[in-house]
Amino acid sequence: MATLSSSFDLLDERIRRWIWSAGWSELREAQERAIPAILTADHDVIVAAATAAGKTEAAMLPVLTNLLKDDDGLALTLYISPLKALINDQFGRLLPLCETLDIPVWPWHGDISSSSKSRFLKRPSGVLLITPESLEAILCNRGFSAPTLFAGLRYIVVDELHAFIGSERGKQLQSLMQRVELAAGARVARIGLSATLGDMRLAADFLRPRAADGVETIVSTSEGGDLKLLIKGYVVLAPKDREADDADEHPEAEAVRSIAGHMFKTLKGSNNLVFPNSRGKVEQYTYELQKLCAAEGMPNEFWPHHGSLSRELREETEAALKSKDRHATAVCTNTLELGIDIGAVKCVVQVGPPPSVASLRQRLGRSGRRPGESSILRGYAIEQEIHSESDLSSLLREDLFEFAAMTSLLLEGWVEPPRPRGMHLSTLVQQLLSLIAQRGGMMAPEAYRILCEAGPFDAVGKADFVSLLSHLGAKDILMQDASGVLLHGAKGAPLVNHYTFYAAFSAEEEFRIISGTRTLGSVPVSSALSVGDFILFAARTWRVDEVDEASKSIYVTQHQAGRPPRFSNGAGMVHDKVRERMKKLYEGTDDTGFLDPAAVRLLAEGRDTYRRYDIGRRPLLHVDGRALILSWQGDARNATIAMLLRMKGFSVGCYGAILTIEQAGAELAEVSKALQAIASMPLPPIEDLLANALNLRQEKWDSALPENLLQRSFASQKLDLAGAHEWIKSQWYT
DNA sequence: GACCTGCTGCGGTCTG
């Protein structure tokens, strides 16, 4: 094996033999560099590559080599994954190798039998593949044995690190790593497997807060083949222009049909992924594409995949993608964005602008993964036919510009950096309750030290922590015994002792949709279906026959028509840099090189509107009797500008790039005066800014927070006060 | 007009 390198020689002899028998001719570049870095287990490492290829092996081959050096066979590695499906995948891949090495591998999540779990607990060694929620449960319920369980811990490997950063689950994960290390009584090497992010320093700071300098970052430079890219422009009739002659037909049905027709021609006979950005659209496109297959008398090639479909139906789609003897295209939401293995995909289709550049990049990484193949992205930019009542957003062709801006940033290699600061008080409440369960009680100063001073909640000061504790005490969630030990209160104990406690994020209650004996999936309670409704679900149309409130079940039978149910849920936020790039595109003259002729026409129309309204020079303008603000700042800043104006008595709507002053006839002079006043005053305190704001309680334990901490936690995660103020000053400071 | 993810322990009964 002459081509194998010095890194190869560092691996255990049994692993080298396994690699040899698997027929690998060489190690990939990321593996070469990761092996010596990880082998010593004396520092943290991030392995970053755009595609999943070889990342797991890059981490696990040196990890296993290290475990084999252990004489008493008690060494342990934690592998933490965001998805159960990924754990099952990895288990299947690791098992054959680990069996030859006599290293036990333990999958551990909600679907794993308790007998397998108790076998691990008897002899906690080898590789434990686990979700953050299951790890939370272990610490919470087996706190006293945690030091024994983790005594042999050598590594904590976090897969899909980027998927955790910035979210409630990410904060929880950071806290869990800290608590596991404390239980083990030693600093443990943390290994992060990540997509390449623009600023890897932020990922390093996430993996080891306050000591990012010690994290070695290995970014794969061999990013594979080239990228083929085309965005097609599509002009469709505005829904209001259509004859409303078919009550069962969903709005935009015609647009979906015409785009589905084009997709069908370009995608049939190959494997592809289509991302239309919402579950409702997944249903519509899959339905139309399946009808086209049937009309041609060919077997179906189009399958739906989203989070509300039952596990069984999603697995059917995954099996179709993996199958070697037929072609399959999945129409999906970001359920197929993360790393479960779905085989080779020829082309990725993005319908409408993606939620973020990072997401577009991740989606694109799903195609062209075979050597010599290029990644192919086909985009559809959909705009409405202009009519007398078209709004400014349509006239500006806003979606096309957003799509083009994100694409051009992608081509430059830029992706949104994660938003790492933020108080995350909801998750702090969970971690505090869980830590108390783990230790059977806890003194307040120690809890503060573990979670905030030495832990991940370092944006929370001592005074805030104390006021949080006293509020939790007043709400009977916490209590203090005579010696000052913190314990669960009358309201806190049942919270912690329920299985829903372990997840850091909240989820809406749902109804199951059942046809005969088969569960098709679920819809949120808020979407309230009633008997006689016609729905489109799992790419078929149904009539609702019965709604059983008690068992939260909706019974359906096949019907000829229907429209998708409403799945309300928030989406991501557009970054400042994307809006900045949109502005640049409006002011530019070139065709970008990735737009088809129809899209180039839309580009020209948007630029024409931009010039006609003189938007480049005037961020504040009057259109059809309404005052509008176009700041070209991201959603966090726009939301903050809106809040600041609301303080001055305006009611402001925030849709995409455009802020709308809702008061009909509001004079520009009035708005301008208010903005001038904001520019010349210091930033108002958050309690004033959010005094009248509703719906701030969005995260799981927000209801346990006192008002002022809730407001500050919300602002730290969702607003950009300094940035918004800077922008207003740059325009209105005199 | 709008994504995704996850979940214990215990006591009961039945089967090999």
XYZ file of C-alpha atoms (C1' of nucleotides) in Angstrom:
750
model
C 0.000 0.000 0.000
C 2.597 2.440 -1.195
C 0.262 5.421 -1.622
C -0.863 5.364 1.974
C 0.817 7.956 4.059
C 2.373 8.583 7.421
C -1.060 9.308 8.933
C -2.100 5.822 7.859
C 0.852 4.414 9.788
C -0.413 6.096 12.972
C -3.595 4.025 12.964
C -3.909 0.776 14.878
C -2.763 -2.209 12.888
C -6.220 -3.843 12.930
C -7.758 -0.642 11.546
C -5.104 -0.481 8.814
C -5.997 -4.033 7.832
C -9.685 -3.109 7.746
C -8.976 -0.094 5.493
C -6.904 -2.307 3.249
C -9.600 -4.950 2.954
C -12.221 -2.261 2.272
C -10.177 -1.422 -0.824
C -9.407 2.234 -0.061
C -6.506 3.388 -2.214
C -5.743 6.469 -0.164
C -6.901 8.625 2.701
C -8.686 11.849 1.858
C -7.010 15.102 2.646
C -9.213 15.887 5.669
C -8.559 12.381 7.023
C -4.787 12.761 6.560
C -4.786 15.917 8.630
C -7.375 14.860 11.196
C -5.720 11.592 12.207
C -2.628 13.010 13.947
C -4.649 15.897 15.424
C -7.303 13.675 16.995
C -5.180 10.677 17.939
C -3.539 12.303 20.951
C -6.873 13.312 22.540
C -5.194 16.276 24.184
C -6.959 19.121 22.396
C -10.194 19.997 20.584
C -10.509 19.649 16.799
C -13.036 20.746 14.183
C -13.090 18.864 10.885
C -14.939 20.917 8.274
C -15.882 19.934 4.738
C -18.729 20.948 2.449
C -19.946 17.403 1.920
C -20.236 14.575 4.390
C -17.680 12.512 2.493
C -15.208 10.950 4.867
C -15.770 13.271 7.838
C -17.015 10.538 10.142
C -14.089 8.266 9.311
C -11.677 11.182 9.739
C -12.831 11.407 13.340
C -13.614 7.801 14.167
C -10.473 6.063 12.842
C -8.118 7.952 15.218
C -10.716 7.827 18.005
C -10.924 4.037 17.736
C -7.129 3.762 17.547
C -6.940 5.672 20.808
C -9.599 3.492 22.464
C -7.604 0.393 21.472
C -4.610 1.658 23.451
C -6.650 1.284 26.605
C -5.717 -1.813 28.576
C -8.664 -2.280 30.915
C -11.210 -1.824 28.116
C -13.139 0.917 29.899
C -12.450 3.801 27.517
C -15.541 5.584 26.224
C -16.388 8.002 23.386
C -19.601 9.993 23.169
C -20.846 10.645 19.636
C -23.652 13.211 19.727
C -25.956 13.587 16.723
C -28.929 15.863 16.019
C -30.939 13.084 14.346
C -32.020 9.592 15.343
C -31.818 8.604 11.668
C -28.161 9.651 11.597
C -27.422 7.548 14.674
C -28.982 4.527 12.985
C -26.930 5.234 9.836
C -23.667 5.598 11.763
C -24.359 2.511 13.831
C -24.681 0.492 10.647
C -21.427 1.904 9.299
C -19.393 1.530 12.508
C -20.569 -1.895 13.586
C -18.632 -4.079 11.087
C -15.346 -2.306 11.892
C -15.932 -2.182 15.639
C -16.856 -5.866 15.791
C -13.459 -6.785 14.382
C -11.853 -4.498 16.972
C -13.902 -5.807 19.916
C -15.102 -2.290 20.695
C -18.791 -2.139 21.613
C -20.996 0.434 19.806
C -24.238 1.523 21.455
C -26.987 3.425 19.676
C -29.036 5.309 22.296
C -32.177 7.323 21.509
C -35.905 7.206 22.099
C -36.520 4.255 19.763
C -33.828 2.029 21.283
C -34.973 -0.749 23.611
C -34.319 -0.415 27.312
C -32.599 -3.799 27.323
C -29.842 -2.513 25.055
C -29.552 0.588 27.247
C -29.185 -1.432 30.422
C -26.486 -3.578 28.839
C -24.500 -0.406 28.170
C -25.060 0.809 31.728
C -23.584 -2.430 33.126
C -20.339 -1.840 31.301
C -20.151 1.735 29.986
C -17.384 1.570 27.403
C -16.845 1.774 23.659
C -18.742 4.247 21.488
C -22.085 5.651 22.659
C -24.127 7.170 19.790
C -26.675 9.482 21.390
C -28.974 12.505 20.919
C -28.726 15.590 23.161
C -32.168 14.797 24.588
C -31.205 11.261 25.597
C -27.982 12.545 27.163
C -30.078 15.080 29.074
C -32.233 12.218 30.335
C -29.200 10.254 31.519
C -27.811 13.206 33.480
C -31.230 14.073 34.856
C -32.265 10.577 35.949
C -28.932 8.923 36.666
C -27.057 11.906 37.994
C -25.515 10.067 40.924
C -23.952 7.440 38.670
C -22.746 9.970 36.076
C -19.184 10.056 37.500
C -18.927 6.262 37.106
C -20.587 6.244 33.685
C -18.218 8.842 32.268
C -15.090 7.827 34.189
C -13.437 6.446 31.038
C -14.521 9.258 28.712
C -11.857 10.138 26.132
C -13.754 12.098 23.451
C -16.977 13.946 22.787
C -17.648 13.872 19.024
C -20.391 16.229 17.781
C -21.725 15.474 14.308
C -23.327 18.231 12.170
C -21.942 20.840 14.554
C -23.246 23.686 12.362
C -26.825 22.462 12.824
C -26.574 23.214 16.560
C -24.990 26.670 16.580
C -27.292 29.515 17.561
C -30.335 27.475 18.581
C -31.846 26.386 21.898
C -30.586 22.911 21.174
C -27.090 24.280 20.639
C -27.075 26.011 24.032
C -28.325 22.793 25.593
C -25.549 20.816 23.901
C -22.862 23.205 25.176
C -24.233 22.866 28.675
C -24.386 19.067 28.411
C -20.745 18.869 27.294
C -19.764 21.001 30.276
C -21.803 18.870 32.717
C -20.421 15.621 31.287
C -16.837 16.869 31.662
C -17.528 17.909 35.260
C -18.978 14.466 35.987
C -15.963 12.790 34.363
C -13.717 15.011 36.457
C -11.501 15.829 33.490
C -11.313 18.000 30.428
C -12.280 15.794 27.477
C -11.238 16.353 23.863
C -14.169 17.713 21.855
C -14.308 16.869 18.143
C -16.716 18.811 15.934
C -17.727 17.618 12.450
C -19.063 20.557 10.512
C -19.976 22.024 7.157
C -17.542 24.780 6.240
C -18.764 28.036 7.722
C -17.520 31.449 6.639
C -16.004 32.113 10.023
C -14.697 28.896 11.570
C -13.640 30.863 14.633
C -17.324 31.092 15.662
C -17.650 27.325 15.413
C -14.514 26.928 17.526
C -15.920 29.307 20.121
C -19.111 27.262 20.168
C -17.251 23.989 20.642
C -15.097 25.322 23.501
C -16.466 28.607 24.839
C -13.821 31.122 25.958
C -10.962 28.899 24.741
C -11.435 28.857 20.979
C -7.714 29.488 20.490
C -6.962 25.955 21.578
C -9.280 24.413 18.958
C -7.498 23.084 15.888
C -9.553 23.703 12.767
C -9.096 21.424 9.771
C -10.905 22.769 6.718
C -10.953 20.473 3.725
C -9.627 22.272 0.681
C -10.564 19.603 -1.829
C -14.154 20.623 -2.317
C -14.813 18.421 -5.290
C -16.091 19.247 -8.755
C -17.492 22.395 -10.294
C -20.935 23.901 -10.027
C -23.501 24.256 -12.802
C -26.084 26.871 -12.069
C -29.169 28.310 -13.746
C -32.068 30.334 -12.359
C -35.144 30.443 -14.571
C -37.561 33.335 -14.366
C -41.291 32.531 -14.248
C -44.095 35.035 -14.531
C -47.468 33.853 -13.230
C -50.892 35.442 -12.926
C -51.647 36.983 -9.555
C -54.126 34.705 -7.703
C -56.741 37.483 -7.578
C -56.810 37.697 -11.391
C -57.904 34.099 -11.730
C -61.491 33.033 -12.054
C -62.459 31.566 -8.683
C -64.452 28.812 -10.371
C -63.075 25.865 -8.434
C -63.368 26.177 -4.692
C -61.302 23.062 -4.075
C -58.373 24.387 -6.031
C -55.608 26.065 -4.075
C -54.390 29.517 -5.042
C -51.319 29.481 -7.260
C -52.389 26.050 -8.567
C -51.745 27.255 -12.068
C -48.233 28.481 -11.284
C -47.448 25.168 -9.580
C -48.810 23.234 -12.569
C -46.766 25.132 -15.089
C -43.521 24.857 -13.104
C -44.218 21.194 -12.310
C -44.597 20.625 -16.057
C -41.139 21.996 -16.684
C -39.641 20.092 -13.759
C -41.160 16.858 -14.956
C -39.434 17.145 -18.324
C -36.017 17.970 -16.863
C -36.030 15.635 -13.848
C -37.637 12.373 -14.968
C -35.214 9.527 -15.466
C -32.758 10.679 -12.759
C -32.486 11.166 -8.979
C -32.983 14.717 -7.717
C -34.021 16.836 -4.740
C -36.608 19.617 -5.051
C -36.819 22.255 -2.286
C -39.972 24.397 -2.546
C -39.533 25.942 0.976
C -42.749 24.817 2.653
C -44.638 21.649 3.504
C -47.735 22.918 1.708
C -45.760 23.475 -1.505
C -44.133 20.038 -1.156
C -47.634 18.574 -1.225
C -48.739 20.626 -4.241
C -45.667 19.923 -6.364
C -45.552 16.214 -5.553
C -49.251 15.883 -6.361
C -48.842 17.572 -9.755
C -45.674 15.628 -10.605
C -47.293 12.296 -9.695
C -50.264 13.156 -11.909
C -47.884 13.777 -14.823
C -46.257 10.359 -14.301
C -49.674 8.710 -14.310
C -50.686 10.632 -17.452
C -47.595 9.306 -19.257
C -48.341 5.795 -18.052
C -44.957 5.529 -16.365
C -44.210 4.390 -12.796
C -44.164 7.189 -10.237
C -40.791 8.904 -9.733
C -41.767 11.756 -7.374
C -42.001 11.394 -3.611
C -42.839 13.815 -0.800
C -40.678 14.253 2.316
C -41.336 16.657 5.205
C -41.543 16.710 8.978
C -45.303 16.208 9.230
C -45.327 12.981 7.229
C -45.218 9.772 9.233
C -41.896 8.033 9.730
C -43.176 5.204 7.526
C -43.962 7.465 4.547
C -40.666 9.298 4.884
C -38.811 5.992 4.898
C -40.608 5.011 1.678
C -39.227 8.147 0.043
C -35.725 7.521 1.418
C -35.861 3.922 0.172
C -36.932 5.129 -3.287
C -33.930 7.486 -3.389
C -31.515 4.757 -2.317
C -32.945 2.113 -4.636
C -30.604 1.160 -7.456
C -33.200 -0.093 -9.919
C -35.503 2.893 -10.342
C -35.311 6.683 -10.546
C -36.631 8.881 -7.777
C -36.916 12.588 -7.064
C -37.789 13.744 -3.554
C -39.767 16.947 -3.116
C -38.795 18.014 0.375
C -38.277 20.592 3.095
C -35.005 20.779 5.011
C -35.656 17.262 6.365
C -33.339 16.121 3.575
C -30.789 18.889 4.112
C -28.812 17.113 6.852
C -26.485 14.169 6.497
C -28.530 10.984 6.252
C -27.248 8.937 3.359
C -29.598 9.143 0.367
C -27.260 8.057 -2.397
C -26.217 10.033 -5.449
C -28.350 12.971 -6.524
C -27.978 14.508 -9.970
C -29.490 17.899 -9.430
C -30.861 20.148 -6.702
C -33.886 22.278 -7.526
C -34.641 25.377 -5.493
C -38.113 26.870 -5.988
C -38.093 30.501 -4.886
C -35.295 32.030 -2.802
C -33.788 29.671 -0.203
C -34.143 30.584 3.495
C -30.431 31.398 3.730
C -27.142 31.087 1.862
C -25.991 28.488 4.400
C -29.043 26.402 3.665
C -28.577 26.726 -0.109
C -24.970 25.591 0.268
C -25.986 22.627 2.390
C -28.670 21.629 -0.132
C -26.244 21.947 -3.010
C -23.792 19.658 -1.202
C -26.340 16.886 -1.783
C -25.614 16.674 -5.506
C -22.557 15.856 -7.604
C -20.947 13.776 -4.918
C -19.384 11.248 -7.218
C -15.851 12.001 -8.417
C -15.878 13.855 -11.711
C -19.529 14.898 -11.421
C -20.459 18.530 -10.999
C -23.104 19.880 -8.658
C -26.155 21.143 -10.513
C -28.485 23.786 -9.124
C -31.681 24.678 -10.980
C -33.554 27.622 -9.532
C -37.057 28.874 -10.263
C -37.662 32.554 -9.531
C -41.416 33.124 -9.559
C -42.844 36.611 -9.963
C -46.373 37.838 -10.612
C -47.667 39.493 -13.748
C -47.769 43.246 -13.128
C -51.255 44.760 -12.876
C -52.770 47.992 -11.649
C -52.683 46.911 -8.004
C -49.235 45.324 -7.899
C -47.364 46.267 -4.754
C -43.822 47.623 -4.602
C -42.394 44.222 -3.684
C -43.747 42.752 -6.940
C -42.633 45.766 -8.962
C -39.149 45.397 -7.501
C -39.154 41.653 -8.312
C -37.991 41.231 -4.733
C -37.885 37.407 -4.676
C -35.757 37.249 -7.817
C -33.292 39.774 -6.362
C -33.167 37.919 -3.044
C -32.537 34.645 -4.856
C -29.854 36.223 -7.086
C -28.202 37.979 -4.120
C -27.970 34.726 -2.165
C -26.649 32.877 -5.192
C -23.953 35.444 -5.894
C -22.857 35.344 -2.229
C -22.753 31.543 -2.418
C -20.493 31.762 -5.469
C -18.132 33.991 -3.498
C -17.976 31.388 -0.758
C -19.789 33.546 1.811
C -22.311 31.993 4.234
C -24.146 33.583 7.158
C -22.072 33.403 10.312
C -24.143 31.937 13.146
C -25.533 34.391 15.701
C -23.622 33.247 18.727
C -24.483 35.739 21.470
C -27.819 35.655 23.143
C -28.904 35.067 26.721
C -30.929 31.901 26.044
C -32.732 32.194 29.364
C -35.388 29.636 28.376
C -32.699 26.988 28.038
C -30.969 28.230 31.212
C -34.185 27.437 33.127
C -34.099 23.875 31.748
C -30.412 23.389 32.537
C -30.859 24.733 36.052
C -33.745 22.334 36.758
C -31.828 19.439 35.207
C -28.641 20.194 37.157
C -30.639 20.212 40.393
C -32.101 16.821 39.451
C -28.640 15.495 38.583
C -27.098 16.506 41.913
C -30.201 16.074 44.063
C -30.018 19.762 45.014
C -27.513 22.526 44.562
C -26.246 25.741 46.129
C -26.996 28.846 44.074
C -23.388 30.072 43.754
C -22.261 26.705 42.449
C -25.086 26.572 39.917
C -24.065 30.041 38.749
C -20.435 29.008 38.449
C -21.188 25.824 36.467
C -23.796 27.243 34.097
C -22.738 30.863 33.623
C -19.183 31.621 34.788
C -17.571 28.429 33.551
C -20.467 27.313 31.338
C -22.175 28.421 28.145
C -24.596 30.985 29.640
C -21.858 33.587 30.026
C -24.075 36.391 28.712
C -25.984 36.133 32.016
C -24.614 38.237 34.895
C -24.856 37.431 38.599
C -27.615 39.967 39.270
C -29.754 38.569 36.447
C -29.184 35.026 37.686
C -30.300 36.009 41.181
C -33.418 37.722 39.890
C -34.200 34.657 37.759
C -33.851 32.425 40.851
C -36.154 34.552 42.938
C -38.756 34.653 40.176
C -38.605 30.848 39.815
C -39.003 30.673 43.607
C -42.043 32.936 43.531
C -43.588 30.707 40.843
C -42.997 27.542 42.949
C -40.771 26.128 40.243
C -37.808 26.238 42.632
C -37.547 26.286 46.426
C -34.731 26.582 48.911
C -34.406 24.398 52.011
C -33.262 25.694 55.396
C -29.599 25.297 54.535
C -30.019 27.225 51.291
C -29.958 24.271 48.912
C -31.986 24.804 45.722
C -34.632 22.117 45.098
C -37.540 21.664 42.700
C -40.674 23.428 43.894
C -44.247 22.140 43.789
C -44.618 23.316 40.176
C -41.076 22.409 39.132
C -41.027 18.725 40.125
C -43.784 17.605 37.737
C -42.122 19.520 34.920
C -38.845 17.690 35.404
C -40.472 14.306 35.978
C -42.259 14.265 32.646
C -40.578 12.836 29.577
C -41.201 16.000 27.577
C -38.677 17.799 29.800
C -35.557 16.663 27.937
C -35.980 18.638 24.718
C -34.841 22.271 24.842
C -37.119 23.364 22.015
C -40.897 23.579 22.042
C -43.250 21.828 19.660
C -46.882 22.417 18.960
C -49.429 19.778 19.832
C -50.541 17.778 16.826
C -53.399 15.696 15.422
C -52.589 12.420 13.703
C -54.064 11.963 10.221
C -55.273 8.402 9.746
C -56.582 6.635 6.660
C -57.976 3.201 7.482
C -55.303 1.688 9.690
C -52.472 3.756 8.293
C -51.106 6.903 9.942
C -50.168 9.351 7.195
C -48.650 11.982 9.453
C -49.808 14.906 11.543
C -50.955 18.515 11.462
C -50.579 21.147 14.186
C -53.639 21.598 16.393
C -53.764 25.246 15.328
C -54.582 24.329 11.745
C -57.999 23.059 12.919
C -59.491 20.770 10.286
C -63.183 19.931 10.479
C -65.404 17.162 9.117
C -66.071 17.654 5.399
C -62.807 19.537 4.689
C -60.874 18.411 1.646
C -57.120 18.169 2.107
C -54.005 17.409 0.099
C -51.623 15.332 2.203
C -48.898 12.800 1.411
C -49.431 13.771 -2.255
C -53.020 12.428 -2.237
C -56.344 14.167 -1.774
C -58.675 13.289 1.122
C -61.977 14.107 2.764
C -62.050 14.535 6.549
C -64.635 12.041 7.909
C -64.111 12.264 11.627
C -62.155 14.343 14.133
C -61.548 12.671 17.488
C -60.461 15.313 19.993
C -59.736 12.799 22.752
C -57.251 10.691 20.829
C -56.100 13.684 18.734
C -56.886 11.810 15.528
C -58.320 12.888 12.185
C -59.796 10.116 10.015
C -59.764 10.607 6.236
C -60.752 8.774 3.054
C -59.654 9.357 -0.547
C -61.344 12.154 -2.462
C -60.769 13.800 -5.871
C -59.560 17.211 -4.746
C -58.127 19.105 -1.804
C -55.664 21.751 -0.714
C -52.754 21.367 1.712
C -53.452 22.076 5.384
C -51.867 25.116 6.977
C -48.600 24.360 8.735
C -47.791 27.594 10.515
C -44.247 27.878 11.782
C -41.556 30.511 11.694
C -38.792 30.504 9.109
C -35.260 31.876 9.253
C -34.074 35.461 9.143
C -32.484 37.225 6.176
C -28.965 38.473 6.959
C -27.786 42.106 6.528
C -25.279 41.024 3.921
C -28.010 39.542 1.675
C -29.988 42.798 1.618
C -26.805 44.750 1.020
C -26.097 42.535 -1.980
C -29.676 42.989 -3.251
C -29.143 46.768 -3.211
C -25.918 46.317 -5.129
C -27.731 44.203 -7.737
C -30.441 46.855 -8.172
C -27.753 49.466 -8.721
C -25.638 47.286 -11.002
C -25.931 46.659 -14.728
C -24.581 43.154 -15.332
C -26.673 40.022 -15.839
C -24.879 37.946 -13.180
C -24.270 35.056 -15.603
C -26.619 32.570 -13.948
C -30.037 33.902 -15.033
C -32.010 32.700 -18.064
C -33.456 35.299 -20.493
C -36.820 35.460 -18.668
C -35.050 36.057 -15.356
C -32.852 38.711 -16.977
C -36.048 40.493 -18.085
C -37.333 40.385 -14.502
C -33.977 41.753 -13.354
C -34.365 44.690 -15.738
C -37.936 45.324 -14.541
C -36.836 45.394 -10.907
C -33.979 47.781 -11.691
C -36.374 49.990 -13.617
C -38.719 50.215 -10.614
C -35.762 50.924 -8.349
C -34.731 53.859 -10.557
C -38.245 55.150 -11.137
C -38.901 55.450 -7.398
C -35.371 56.762 -6.797
C -34.975 54.155 -4.063
C -31.194 54.384 -4.043
C -31.288 57.915 -2.719
C -34.466 57.811 -0.655
C -34.958 55.057 1.941
C -38.344 56.589 2.861
C -41.009 56.943 0.191
C -44.723 57.245 -0.444
C -46.410 54.595 -2.596
C -50.207 54.420 -3.049
C -50.826 56.561 0.013
C -48.537 54.571 2.330
C -45.168 55.469 3.762
C -42.574 52.744 3.144
C -39.017 52.291 4.389
C -36.427 50.367 2.394
C -33.358 50.102 4.568
C -31.610 47.194 2.790
C -30.739 45.891 6.247
C -31.402 42.319 7.453
C -34.520 41.117 9.276
C -33.114 41.653 12.801
C -32.352 45.316 12.069
C -35.626 45.876 10.220
C -37.575 44.381 13.136
C -35.736 46.746 15.478
C -36.381 49.794 13.268
C -40.056 48.820 13.319
C -39.990 48.580 17.149
C -38.356 52.002 17.437
C -41.045 53.562 15.222
C -43.809 51.823 17.183
C -42.430 53.547 20.297
C -43.098 56.812 18.475
C -46.730 55.813 17.947
C -46.612 54.369 14.420
C -47.933 50.954 13.560
C -45.418 49.268 11.323
C -45.619 46.117 9.230
C -42.486 44.162 8.415
C -42.686 42.126 5.178
C -39.499 41.031 3.475
C -37.282 43.984 2.628
C -40.036 46.590 3.010
C -41.246 48.276 6.216
C -44.786 49.623 5.853
C -46.253 52.396 8.014
C -49.829 51.142 8.380
C -51.494 54.464 9.206
C -53.077 55.485 5.924
C -51.920 58.910 4.904
C -48.996 59.105 7.326
C -46.957 62.037 6.052
C -43.352 61.402 5.137
C -42.429 64.505 7.096
C -43.884 62.994 10.297
C -42.045 59.686 9.845
C -38.871 61.529 8.959
C -39.148 63.665 12.093
C -39.605 60.576 14.247
C -36.543 58.922 12.689
C -34.545 62.101 13.223
C -35.554 62.119 16.882
C -34.495 58.464 17.204
C -31.180 59.264 15.514
C -30.335 62.020 17.952
C -31.359 60.233 21.149
C -29.425 57.472 22.905
C -30.809 53.967 22.425
C -33.878 53.485 24.607
C -33.795 50.814 27.330
C -35.179 47.474 26.169
C -38.133 47.597 28.567
C -39.284 50.806 26.839
C -38.651 49.440 23.361
C -40.612 46.248 24.034
C -43.177 47.732 26.458
C -46.096 47.037 24.114
C -44.673 44.095 22.223
C -46.719 40.913 22.253
C -45.737 37.313 21.509
C -42.325 37.492 23.129
C -42.810 34.106 24.799
C -41.670 31.875 21.951
C -39.249 29.415 23.524
C -40.077 26.451 25.698
C -39.491 27.890 29.196
C -40.086 31.554 28.389
C -43.255 31.396 30.482
C -41.060 30.891 33.566
C -39.162 34.165 33.025
C -39.872 37.530 34.630
C -40.949 40.183 32.107
C -37.738 42.219 32.087
C -35.481 39.170 31.606
C -37.817 37.832 28.927
C -37.533 41.113 27.025
C -33.755 41.126 27.260
C -33.442 37.488 26.271
C -35.713 38.096 23.268
C -33.800 41.217 22.200
C -30.442 39.442 22.511
C -31.588 36.703 20.158
C -33.953 38.391 17.695
C -33.100 42.097 17.464
C -30.077 44.213 16.560
C -30.364 47.443 18.535
C -26.944 48.859 17.842
C -27.091 48.005 14.134
C -30.554 49.504 13.656
C -29.577 52.671 15.514
C -26.412 52.993 13.434
C -28.428 52.760 10.246
C -31.002 55.359 11.354
C -28.174 57.683 12.400
C -26.446 57.231 9.058
C -29.614 58.427 7.280
C -31.237 60.934 9.618
C -28.603 62.331 11.980
C -28.239 66.018 11.275
C -46.082 33.618 3.474
C -43.076 30.893 6.744
C -38.091 24.598 8.522
C -36.373 21.052 11.465
C -35.094 18.280 15.502
C -36.464 15.049 20.387
C -38.365 12.334 24.803
C -38.083 8.082 30.911
C -39.173 4.913 34.244
C -42.016 1.797 36.059
C -45.538 -1.507 36.712
C -48.567 -4.494 34.506
C -49.343 -8.809 31.555
C -47.986 -12.406 28.486
C -44.744 -15.775 26.292
C -40.916 -19.074 25.689
